[in-house]
Every structure is written in structure tokens, then in C-alpha cells.
Short mmCIF file of C-alpha atoms in Angstrom, two decimals:
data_model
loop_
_atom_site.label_atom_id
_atom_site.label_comp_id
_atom_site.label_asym_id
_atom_site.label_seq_id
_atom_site.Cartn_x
_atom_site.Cartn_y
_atom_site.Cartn_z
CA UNK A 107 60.60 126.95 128.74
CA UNK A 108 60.11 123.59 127.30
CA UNK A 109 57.66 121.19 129.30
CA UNK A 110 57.50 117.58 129.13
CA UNK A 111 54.82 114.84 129.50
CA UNK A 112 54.51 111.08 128.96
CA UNK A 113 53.10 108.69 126.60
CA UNK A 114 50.04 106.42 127.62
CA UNK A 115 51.84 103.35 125.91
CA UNK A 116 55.59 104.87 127.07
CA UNK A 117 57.36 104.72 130.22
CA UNK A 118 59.93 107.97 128.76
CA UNK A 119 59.02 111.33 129.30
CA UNK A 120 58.62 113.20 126.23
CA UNK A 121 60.21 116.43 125.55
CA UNK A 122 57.99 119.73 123.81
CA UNK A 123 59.36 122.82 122.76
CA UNK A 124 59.18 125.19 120.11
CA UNK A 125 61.45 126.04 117.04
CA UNK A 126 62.42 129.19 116.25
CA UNK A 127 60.19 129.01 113.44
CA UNK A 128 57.19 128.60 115.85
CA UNK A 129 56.64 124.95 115.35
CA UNK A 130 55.86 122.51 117.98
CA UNK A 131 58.63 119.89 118.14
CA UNK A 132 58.62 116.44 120.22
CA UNK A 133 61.37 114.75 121.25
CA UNK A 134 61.72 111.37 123.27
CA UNK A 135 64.41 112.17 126.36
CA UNK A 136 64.67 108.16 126.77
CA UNK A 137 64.13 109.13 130.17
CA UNK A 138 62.49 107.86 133.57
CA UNK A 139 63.15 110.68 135.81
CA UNK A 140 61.42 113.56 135.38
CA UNK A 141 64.26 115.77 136.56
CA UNK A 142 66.66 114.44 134.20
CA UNK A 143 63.91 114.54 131.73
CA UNK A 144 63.01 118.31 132.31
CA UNK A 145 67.02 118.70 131.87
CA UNK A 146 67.36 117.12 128.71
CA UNK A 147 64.11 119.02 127.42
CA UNK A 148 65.87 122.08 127.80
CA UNK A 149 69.09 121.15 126.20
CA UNK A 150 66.97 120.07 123.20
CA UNK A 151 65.07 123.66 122.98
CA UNK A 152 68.61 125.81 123.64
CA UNK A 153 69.87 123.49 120.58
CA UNK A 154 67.09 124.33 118.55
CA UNK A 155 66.69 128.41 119.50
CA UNK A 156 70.33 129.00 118.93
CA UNK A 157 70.73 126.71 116.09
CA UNK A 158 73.87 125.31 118.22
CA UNK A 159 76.28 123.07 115.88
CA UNK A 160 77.00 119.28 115.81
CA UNK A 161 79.55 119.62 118.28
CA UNK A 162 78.12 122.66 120.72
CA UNK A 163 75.00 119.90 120.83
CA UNK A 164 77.84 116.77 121.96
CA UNK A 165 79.55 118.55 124.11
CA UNK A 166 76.31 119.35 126.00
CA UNK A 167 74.62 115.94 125.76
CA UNK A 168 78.11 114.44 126.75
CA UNK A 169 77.94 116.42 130.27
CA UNK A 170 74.17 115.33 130.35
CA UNK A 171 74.90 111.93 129.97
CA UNK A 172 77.97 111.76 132.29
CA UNK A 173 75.37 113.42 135.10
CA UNK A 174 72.71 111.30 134.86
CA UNK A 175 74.72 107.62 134.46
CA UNK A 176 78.01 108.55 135.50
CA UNK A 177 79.61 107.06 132.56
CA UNK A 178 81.71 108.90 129.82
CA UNK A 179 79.99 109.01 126.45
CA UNK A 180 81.73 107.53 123.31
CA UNK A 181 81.28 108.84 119.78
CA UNK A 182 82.45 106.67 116.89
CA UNK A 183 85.60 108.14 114.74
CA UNK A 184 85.05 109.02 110.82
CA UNK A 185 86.94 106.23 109.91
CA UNK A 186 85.30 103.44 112.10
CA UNK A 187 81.56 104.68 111.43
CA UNK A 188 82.46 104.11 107.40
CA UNK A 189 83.61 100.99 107.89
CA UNK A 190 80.94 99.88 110.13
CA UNK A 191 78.63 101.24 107.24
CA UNK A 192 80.34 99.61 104.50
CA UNK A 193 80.47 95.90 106.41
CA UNK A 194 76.83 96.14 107.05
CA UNK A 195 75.97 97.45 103.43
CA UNK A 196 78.12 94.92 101.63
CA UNK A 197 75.76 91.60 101.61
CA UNK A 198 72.94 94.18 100.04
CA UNK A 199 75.33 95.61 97.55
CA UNK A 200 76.36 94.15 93.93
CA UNK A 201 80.88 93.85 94.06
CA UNK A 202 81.16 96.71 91.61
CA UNK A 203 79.23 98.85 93.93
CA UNK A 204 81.04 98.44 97.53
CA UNK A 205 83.76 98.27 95.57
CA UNK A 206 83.42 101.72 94.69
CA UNK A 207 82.09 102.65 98.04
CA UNK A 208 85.15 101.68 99.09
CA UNK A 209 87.16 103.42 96.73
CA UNK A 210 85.74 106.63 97.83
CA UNK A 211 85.43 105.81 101.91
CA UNK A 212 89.34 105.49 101.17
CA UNK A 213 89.99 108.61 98.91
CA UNK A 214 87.66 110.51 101.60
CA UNK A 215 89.92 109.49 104.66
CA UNK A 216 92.88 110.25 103.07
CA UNK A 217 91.46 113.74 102.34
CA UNK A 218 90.89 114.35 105.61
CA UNK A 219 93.87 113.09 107.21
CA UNK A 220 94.34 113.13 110.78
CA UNK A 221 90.38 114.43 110.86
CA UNK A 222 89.48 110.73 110.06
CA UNK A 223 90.45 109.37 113.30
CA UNK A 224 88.32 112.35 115.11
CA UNK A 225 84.71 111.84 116.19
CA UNK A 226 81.88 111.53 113.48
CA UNK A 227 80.52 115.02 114.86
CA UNK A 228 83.78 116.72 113.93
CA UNK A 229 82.92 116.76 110.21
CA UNK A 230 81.66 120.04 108.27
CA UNK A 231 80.04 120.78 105.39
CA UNK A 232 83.76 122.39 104.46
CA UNK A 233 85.28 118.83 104.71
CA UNK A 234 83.14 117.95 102.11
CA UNK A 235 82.89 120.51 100.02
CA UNK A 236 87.34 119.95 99.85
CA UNK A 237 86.60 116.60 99.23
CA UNK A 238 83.93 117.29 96.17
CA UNK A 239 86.86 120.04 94.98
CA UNK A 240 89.93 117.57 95.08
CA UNK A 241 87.58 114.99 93.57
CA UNK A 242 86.92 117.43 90.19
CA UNK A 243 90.62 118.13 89.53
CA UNK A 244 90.83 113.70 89.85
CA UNK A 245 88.14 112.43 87.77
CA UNK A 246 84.85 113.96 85.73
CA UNK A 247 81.91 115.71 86.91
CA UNK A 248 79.58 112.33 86.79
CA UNK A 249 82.08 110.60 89.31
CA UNK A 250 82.37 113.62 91.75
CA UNK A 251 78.84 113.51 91.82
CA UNK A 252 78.28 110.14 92.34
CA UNK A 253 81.48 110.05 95.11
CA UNK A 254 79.03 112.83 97.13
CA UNK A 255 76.11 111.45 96.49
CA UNK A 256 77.92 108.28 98.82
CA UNK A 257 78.80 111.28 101.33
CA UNK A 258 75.15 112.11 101.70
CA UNK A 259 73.80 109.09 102.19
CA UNK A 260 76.17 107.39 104.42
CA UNK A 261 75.91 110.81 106.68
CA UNK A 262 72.22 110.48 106.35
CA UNK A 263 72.07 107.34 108.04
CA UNK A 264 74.26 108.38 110.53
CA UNK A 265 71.75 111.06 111.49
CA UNK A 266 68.94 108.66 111.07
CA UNK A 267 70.95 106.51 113.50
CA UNK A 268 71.32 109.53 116.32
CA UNK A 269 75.00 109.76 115.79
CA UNK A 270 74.92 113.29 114.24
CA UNK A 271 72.75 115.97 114.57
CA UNK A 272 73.32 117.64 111.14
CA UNK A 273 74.23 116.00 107.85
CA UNK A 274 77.38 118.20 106.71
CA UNK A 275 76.90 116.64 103.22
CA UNK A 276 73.24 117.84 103.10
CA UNK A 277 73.38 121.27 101.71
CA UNK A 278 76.20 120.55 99.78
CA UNK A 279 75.44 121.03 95.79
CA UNK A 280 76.54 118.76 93.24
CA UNK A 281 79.07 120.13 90.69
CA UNK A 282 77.34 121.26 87.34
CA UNK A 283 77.44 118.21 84.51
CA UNK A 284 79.16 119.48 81.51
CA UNK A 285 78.00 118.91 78.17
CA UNK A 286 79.77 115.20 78.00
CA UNK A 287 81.35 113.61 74.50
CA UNK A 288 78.42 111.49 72.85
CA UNK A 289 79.60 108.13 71.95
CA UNK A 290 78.38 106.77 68.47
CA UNK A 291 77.96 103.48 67.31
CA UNK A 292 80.26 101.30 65.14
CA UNK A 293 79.73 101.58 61.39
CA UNK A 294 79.63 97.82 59.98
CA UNK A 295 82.85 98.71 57.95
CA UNK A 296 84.47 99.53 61.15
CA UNK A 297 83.68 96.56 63.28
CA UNK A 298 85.04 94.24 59.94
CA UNK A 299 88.52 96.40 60.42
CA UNK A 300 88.16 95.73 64.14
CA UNK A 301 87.72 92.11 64.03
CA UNK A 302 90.69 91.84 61.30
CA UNK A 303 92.87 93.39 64.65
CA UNK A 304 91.50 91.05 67.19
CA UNK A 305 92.91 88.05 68.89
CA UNK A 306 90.70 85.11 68.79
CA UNK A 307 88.83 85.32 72.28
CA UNK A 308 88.60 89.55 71.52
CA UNK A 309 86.76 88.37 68.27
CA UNK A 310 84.56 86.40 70.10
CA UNK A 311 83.60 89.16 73.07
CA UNK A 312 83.07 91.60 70.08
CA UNK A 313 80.55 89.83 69.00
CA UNK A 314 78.87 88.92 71.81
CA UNK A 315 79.30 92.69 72.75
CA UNK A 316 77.39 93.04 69.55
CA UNK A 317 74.62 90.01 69.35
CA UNK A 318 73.74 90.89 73.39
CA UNK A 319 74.20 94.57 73.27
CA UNK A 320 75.60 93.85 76.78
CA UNK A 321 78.43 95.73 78.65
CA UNK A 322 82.08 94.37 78.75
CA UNK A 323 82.01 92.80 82.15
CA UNK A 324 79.06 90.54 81.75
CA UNK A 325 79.99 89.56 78.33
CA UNK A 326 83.88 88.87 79.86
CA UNK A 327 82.51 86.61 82.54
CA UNK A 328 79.87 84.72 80.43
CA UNK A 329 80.56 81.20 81.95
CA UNK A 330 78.95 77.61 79.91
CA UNK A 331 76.00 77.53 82.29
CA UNK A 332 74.56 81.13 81.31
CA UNK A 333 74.37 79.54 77.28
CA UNK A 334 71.80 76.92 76.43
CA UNK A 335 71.80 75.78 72.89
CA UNK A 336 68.61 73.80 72.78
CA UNK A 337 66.50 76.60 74.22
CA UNK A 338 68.59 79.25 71.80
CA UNK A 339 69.34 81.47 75.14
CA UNK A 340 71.89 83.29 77.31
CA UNK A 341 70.15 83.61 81.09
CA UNK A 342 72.77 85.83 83.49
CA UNK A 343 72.47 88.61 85.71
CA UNK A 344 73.58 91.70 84.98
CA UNK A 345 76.63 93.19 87.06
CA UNK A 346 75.77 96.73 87.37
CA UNK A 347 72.36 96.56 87.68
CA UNK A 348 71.62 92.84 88.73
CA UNK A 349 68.96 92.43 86.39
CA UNK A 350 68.15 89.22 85.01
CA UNK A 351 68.77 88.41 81.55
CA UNK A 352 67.35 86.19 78.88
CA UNK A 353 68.69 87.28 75.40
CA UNK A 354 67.67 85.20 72.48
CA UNK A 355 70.95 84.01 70.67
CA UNK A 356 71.10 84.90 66.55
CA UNK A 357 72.33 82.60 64.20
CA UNK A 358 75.35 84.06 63.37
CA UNK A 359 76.42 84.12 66.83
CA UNK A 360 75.12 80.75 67.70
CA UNK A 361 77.45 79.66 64.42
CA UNK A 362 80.53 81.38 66.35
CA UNK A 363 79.53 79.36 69.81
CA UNK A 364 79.91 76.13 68.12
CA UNK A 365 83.58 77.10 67.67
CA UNK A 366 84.12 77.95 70.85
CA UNK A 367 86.20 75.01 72.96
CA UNK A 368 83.75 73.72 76.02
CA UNK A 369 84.64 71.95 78.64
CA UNK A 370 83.04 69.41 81.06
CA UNK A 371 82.72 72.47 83.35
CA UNK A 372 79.77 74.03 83.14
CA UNK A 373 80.98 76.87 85.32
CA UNK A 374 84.12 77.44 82.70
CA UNK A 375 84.15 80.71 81.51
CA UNK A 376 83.53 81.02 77.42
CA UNK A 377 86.61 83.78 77.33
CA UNK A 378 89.28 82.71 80.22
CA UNK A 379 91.56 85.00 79.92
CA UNK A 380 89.32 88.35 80.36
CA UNK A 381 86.98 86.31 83.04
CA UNK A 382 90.34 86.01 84.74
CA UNK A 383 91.37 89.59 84.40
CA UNK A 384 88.04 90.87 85.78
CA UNK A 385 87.29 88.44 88.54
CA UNK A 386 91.35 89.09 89.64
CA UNK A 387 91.35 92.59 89.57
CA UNK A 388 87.09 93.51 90.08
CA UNK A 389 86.98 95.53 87.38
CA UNK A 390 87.16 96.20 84.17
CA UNK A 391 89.78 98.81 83.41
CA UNK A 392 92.57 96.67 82.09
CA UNK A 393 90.26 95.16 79.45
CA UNK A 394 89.20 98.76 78.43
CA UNK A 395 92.78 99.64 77.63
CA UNK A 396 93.30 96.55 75.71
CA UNK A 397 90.10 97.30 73.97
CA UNK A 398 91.29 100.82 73.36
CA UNK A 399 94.69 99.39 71.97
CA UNK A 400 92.89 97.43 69.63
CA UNK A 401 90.81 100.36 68.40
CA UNK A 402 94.07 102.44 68.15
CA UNK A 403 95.19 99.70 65.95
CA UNK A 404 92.67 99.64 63.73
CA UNK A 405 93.01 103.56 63.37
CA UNK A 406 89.84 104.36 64.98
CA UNK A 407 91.48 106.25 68.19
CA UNK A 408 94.69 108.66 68.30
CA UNK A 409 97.51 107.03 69.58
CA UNK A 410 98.19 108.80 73.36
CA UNK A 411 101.78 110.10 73.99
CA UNK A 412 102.43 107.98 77.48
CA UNK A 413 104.67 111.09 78.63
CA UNK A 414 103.74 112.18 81.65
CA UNK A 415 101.89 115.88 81.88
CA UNK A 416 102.34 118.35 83.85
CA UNK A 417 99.98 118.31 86.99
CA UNK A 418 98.83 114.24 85.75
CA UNK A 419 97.74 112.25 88.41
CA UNK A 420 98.67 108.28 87.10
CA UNK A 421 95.67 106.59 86.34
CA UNK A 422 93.94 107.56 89.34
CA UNK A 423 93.76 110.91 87.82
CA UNK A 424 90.94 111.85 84.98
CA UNK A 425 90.70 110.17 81.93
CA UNK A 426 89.82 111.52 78.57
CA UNK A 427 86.00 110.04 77.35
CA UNK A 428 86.54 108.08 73.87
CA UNK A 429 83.19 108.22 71.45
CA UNK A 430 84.19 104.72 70.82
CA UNK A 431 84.98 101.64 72.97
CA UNK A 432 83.46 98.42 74.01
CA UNK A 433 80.14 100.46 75.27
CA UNK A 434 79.72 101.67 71.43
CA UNK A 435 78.84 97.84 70.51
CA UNK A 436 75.96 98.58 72.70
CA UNK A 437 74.78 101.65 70.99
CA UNK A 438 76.00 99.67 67.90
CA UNK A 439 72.98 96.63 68.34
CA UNK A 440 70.54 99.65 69.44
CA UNK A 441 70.92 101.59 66.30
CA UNK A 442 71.21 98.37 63.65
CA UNK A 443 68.05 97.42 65.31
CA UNK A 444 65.78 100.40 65.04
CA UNK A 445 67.39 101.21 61.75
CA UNK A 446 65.80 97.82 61.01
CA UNK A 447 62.08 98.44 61.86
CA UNK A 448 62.63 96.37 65.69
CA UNK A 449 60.63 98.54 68.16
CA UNK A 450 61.94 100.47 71.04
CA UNK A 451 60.30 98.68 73.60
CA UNK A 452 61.84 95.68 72.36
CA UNK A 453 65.47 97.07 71.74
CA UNK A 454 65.21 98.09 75.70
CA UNK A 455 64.27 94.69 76.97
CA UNK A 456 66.83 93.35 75.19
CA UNK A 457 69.70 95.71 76.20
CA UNK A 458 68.49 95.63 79.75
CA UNK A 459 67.42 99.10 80.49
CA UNK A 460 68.56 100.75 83.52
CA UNK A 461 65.28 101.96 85.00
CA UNK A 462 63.14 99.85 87.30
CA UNK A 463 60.10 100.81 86.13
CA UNK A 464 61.22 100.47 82.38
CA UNK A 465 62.13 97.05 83.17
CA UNK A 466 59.01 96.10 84.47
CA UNK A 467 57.15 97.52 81.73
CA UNK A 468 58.46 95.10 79.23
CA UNK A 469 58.96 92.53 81.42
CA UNK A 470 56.44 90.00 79.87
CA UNK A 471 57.38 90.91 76.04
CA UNK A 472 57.06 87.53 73.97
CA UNK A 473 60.21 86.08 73.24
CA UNK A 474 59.21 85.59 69.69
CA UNK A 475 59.18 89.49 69.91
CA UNK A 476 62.55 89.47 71.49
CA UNK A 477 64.33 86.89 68.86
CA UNK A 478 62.77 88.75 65.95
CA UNK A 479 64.86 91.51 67.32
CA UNK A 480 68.60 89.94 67.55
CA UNK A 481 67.80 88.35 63.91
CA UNK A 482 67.37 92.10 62.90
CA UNK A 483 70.80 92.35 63.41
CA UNK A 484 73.18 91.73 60.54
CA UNK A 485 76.26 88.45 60.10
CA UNK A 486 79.07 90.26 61.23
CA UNK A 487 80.94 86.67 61.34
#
């Protein structure tokens, strides 16, 4: 029979059982009265012994709770505890990522239809693993991944927050990564055939792509403020990763700035119309397919038949991985400058490495170190 006691510091009466493991648990009952106490302390232990579900445990602590205030218990729906979760996680988050938080809250709702209206408790590890299956036949294995790892965590913290027993998500495994397509850089003939099929402001973004190494959303929403001429610099934070940015600008591309139209605005972006698309639309999809069109004209990608497959899902469904795009000019200014002596430590700082701890590694490199790298890179203009 579980026993309880009290705290020297706590007016509660604690609750102490055993697992069925034989380990000692404690448990605050949030309690005053012993009787109610020594109630709750044996809910708790029957939980534990007969490894009673999510919803055998609510239906229990609801009676418990009606007994002892008299009230009805509430439990927050699917719907309204993601949502709560989202509005408090949004101020913390960078817009690409709630954005795709919210993507998936939405695609897992619809999933579960009428179930996302029902009490947080109500969900299964089943519900998810339907979810993580409908998600595969959408997208690719990296994205189903990355939509459960959202399950797990925003379940986790509704554990940690004493709104569910069990996470559902928990045990659920990740789908196996398949061997993905590995993109390759540009060859310098290729980006001179490229550039011969670009508009004027694509020109320009290719070769920032190029002289930054940076990814097509920062370098379509480069604004006047993030250049300085005098000091030879572009300062910005990254998107994806918010990391802050100083990239030494190269000659040639400091040349193609010059030509550039300014403003009196310093906040005027350097290439409207994409800074337009992506701040409209808070991504960067469309420019990727325009991107992709130029490629295709350039006879670097197949052009796609736009007929309509059988099973196809729109462009919400999964979309086949190109070994070139915009990311290659990334991979492009890697290669060109370790195929030019510049060390790795250097080509990371200057591409903005992903990893925290990377990051701070270099974080004090010399920026003599760092312009010595982008003047590795060859005059593309």
C-alpha cells in the first residue's frame, strides 16, 4: 500500500510507492488533507502497478478531483494545446521555423480529423505513427523526420506540463534516411552559361549566391544597410540559423555593387523583386522554381512534363531532389576555395556553419584570414 509523508519546507503531503520494477517513486499529491492525500497516493501506485493508460489514469484523477473540490476537471483539446504551444513558442522562434511548425500542427489536425477536437489524452502512439506514414507517401524521409521530431517535443512538454501522462510520440522511431542525391557544385563554364540566361537582378543574386556562399533567402532579402562599402562588408543574420554574419566583399563583386541602383533608403532591398516574393509569401519556393527554370534553360536540368501523375499530390506532395540549384553556389564557393589552398576552418566561418560549437570555434578568425578567402575565389563578372 503506498504511504505518504510531508516535507519539512512543504505544506503537501507527499505520495511513496513502488514501481513494478521495485523502485521507490515520490510523487507530490498537491494535497492538505491527509485523507485525500492517502487517496491520491493510491491512485498513483494502481497507475504505476498496472501500467494503466493516459486515459484509464484521467478518468480516475477526474473522479478524484471532482471528490475532493467538487468541480469538473477540464482537459485541453489537441487542437487548442498546439496552438497554445505554437503562440507561446513563436517570439523564441526564427519565421521560417513556426512557420513550419505550423505547417505541420495543420497537416497533423487534419490527419486526425474529428480526433483533434478530443482531449490531449486521447492521442496514441497509433495517431502518430499514421501521421509519420501519410507524411512519407507526401514529402522525403528528412521532412517526415523532422515533422515527428515537432510531435515529440511539443508532446514532451505537454507531459512536462502535467497534461499527459505518456508521450505517444516517444517510442515512436524515425523512418530510415535513404541514401539522398549529392548535390555538386557549379563548374565555372556552367555558371558563365547560367548568367548568359539570367535576368539582370538573377545575375546579381547569382553572384552574391557565389561571393557569400550564402543560401537563397538571405541573399534575396539583402537590404542597403547589411552592405558597407568603406569597411568592404556585408553584416546580416542568417534566416535559418540566425547567426550573425560578416562576409568580406571581393572585388569582383564589390565591382557588380557599384552597378546596382541605391536608393536614399537604407532599408531598400538590393533585389526588389525576390525580397518581395519571399517576405510576401515566407518562403522561398517560388524563387526555387524560377531558379530551376533558369537552369532548365541553360540545359543543366531535364525539362519536367507538368502532366499530372497518377497518385501526385500538387505541390504539397514530394518533390524530386535536383544535384543542382541555388544551394550548389554554396558548395560552388566551398570547393573553388579549398581547391585554392583557403583552409577549412576559414571556408566554414565564412559559409556560416550550422553547428554551434563550430561556430564558436572560429568565431575570432582574423578578417584578414577571412578576405584572403573570398579573393580566392575567381571574377565570374
Amino acid at each position: 500500500m503506498a504511504s505518504i509523508h510531508k516535507k519539512p519546507d512543504s505544506k503537501y503531503w507527499m505520495a511513496c510507492f513502488y514501481r513494478p520494477d521495485g523502485r521507490r517513486a515520490m510523487r507530490s499529491t498537491k494535497q492538505t488533507n491527509r485523507q485525500q492525500a492517502q487517496k491520491l497516493a493510491d491512485t498513483y501506485e494502481a497507475a504505476y502497478r498496472q501500467k494503466w493508460k493516459a486515459r484509464q489514469v484521467k478518468r480516475v484523477m477526474r473522479d478524484l478531483y471532482k471528490d475532493i473540490t467538487g468541480e469538473r476537471m477540464t482537459w485541453k483539446t489537441v487542437a487548442d494545446y498546439f496552438k497554445d504551444w505554437l503562440d507561446t513558442k513563436e517570439p523564441e522562434l526564427a519565421e521560417n521555423t513556426i512557420n513550419f511548425y505550423r505547417s505541420k500542427t495543420k497537416q497533423f489536425l487534419e490527419q486526425l480529423g474529428a480526433k483533434a477536437n478530443a482531449e490531449l489524452t486521447e492521442i496514441e502512439a497509433v495517431d502518430i505513427i499514421s501521421f509519420r506514414n501519410a507524411e512519407l507517401k507526401r514529402v522525403g524521409t528528412k521532412t517526415t523526420n523532422h515533422g515527428l521530431k515537432f510531435l515529440k517535443m511539443v508532446f514532451k512538454h505537454a507531459r512536462r506540463d502535467g497534461l499527459i501522462v505518456d508521450n505517444p510520440a516517444e517510442f515512436v522511431d524515425p523512418v530510415k534516411v535513404k541514401d539522398s542525391i549529392a548535390r555538386r557544385p557549379f563548374t565555372l563554364p556552367e555558371l558563365k552559361t547560367v548568367l548568359k540566361n539570367c535576368d539582370p537582378e538573377w545575375q546579381s543574386m547569382v553572384y552574391f549566391g557565389l561571393y557569400t556562399g550564402q543560401r537563397l533567402g538571405d541573399v534575396a532579402t539583402l537590404t542597403w544597410e547589411n552592405v558597407d562599402l568603406q569597411a568592404g562588408e556585408i553584416r546580416f543574420e542568417t534566416q535559418k540559423t540566425g547567426r550573425r554574419q560578416k562576409i568580406p566583399i571581393c572585388e569582383p563583386l564589390r565591382r557588380h555593387i557599384l552597378t546596382l541602383p541605391a536608393g536614399e533608403n537604407p532599408e531598400a532591398p538590393l533585389h526588389p523583386r525576390a525580397a518581395e516574393t519571399v517576405q510576401g509569401q515566407g518562403k522561398t519556393s517560388t524563387l526555387s522554381r524560377q531558379f530551376a527554370e533558369i537552369l532548365m534553360q541553360a540545359g543543366l536540368l531535364a525539362r519536367k512534363s507538368h502532366k499530372k501523375k497518377e497518385g501526385a499530390q500538387g505541390r504539397s506532395g514530394r518533390h524530386e531532389i535536383n544535384r543542382i540549384s541555388f544551394h550548389a553556389l554554396r558548395h560552388t564557393a566551398t570547393s573553388l576555395m579549398k581547391n585554392a589552398g583557403v583552409s577549412a576552418s576559414a571556408v566554414m566561418e565564412l559559409i556560416g556553419h550550422d553547428s554551434e560549437e563550430v561556430s564558436r570555434i572560429y568565431t575570432h578568425m582574423e578578417d584578414a584570414t577571412l578576405r584572403k578567402a573570398v579573393n580566392a575565389l575567381p571574377d565570374i563578372t
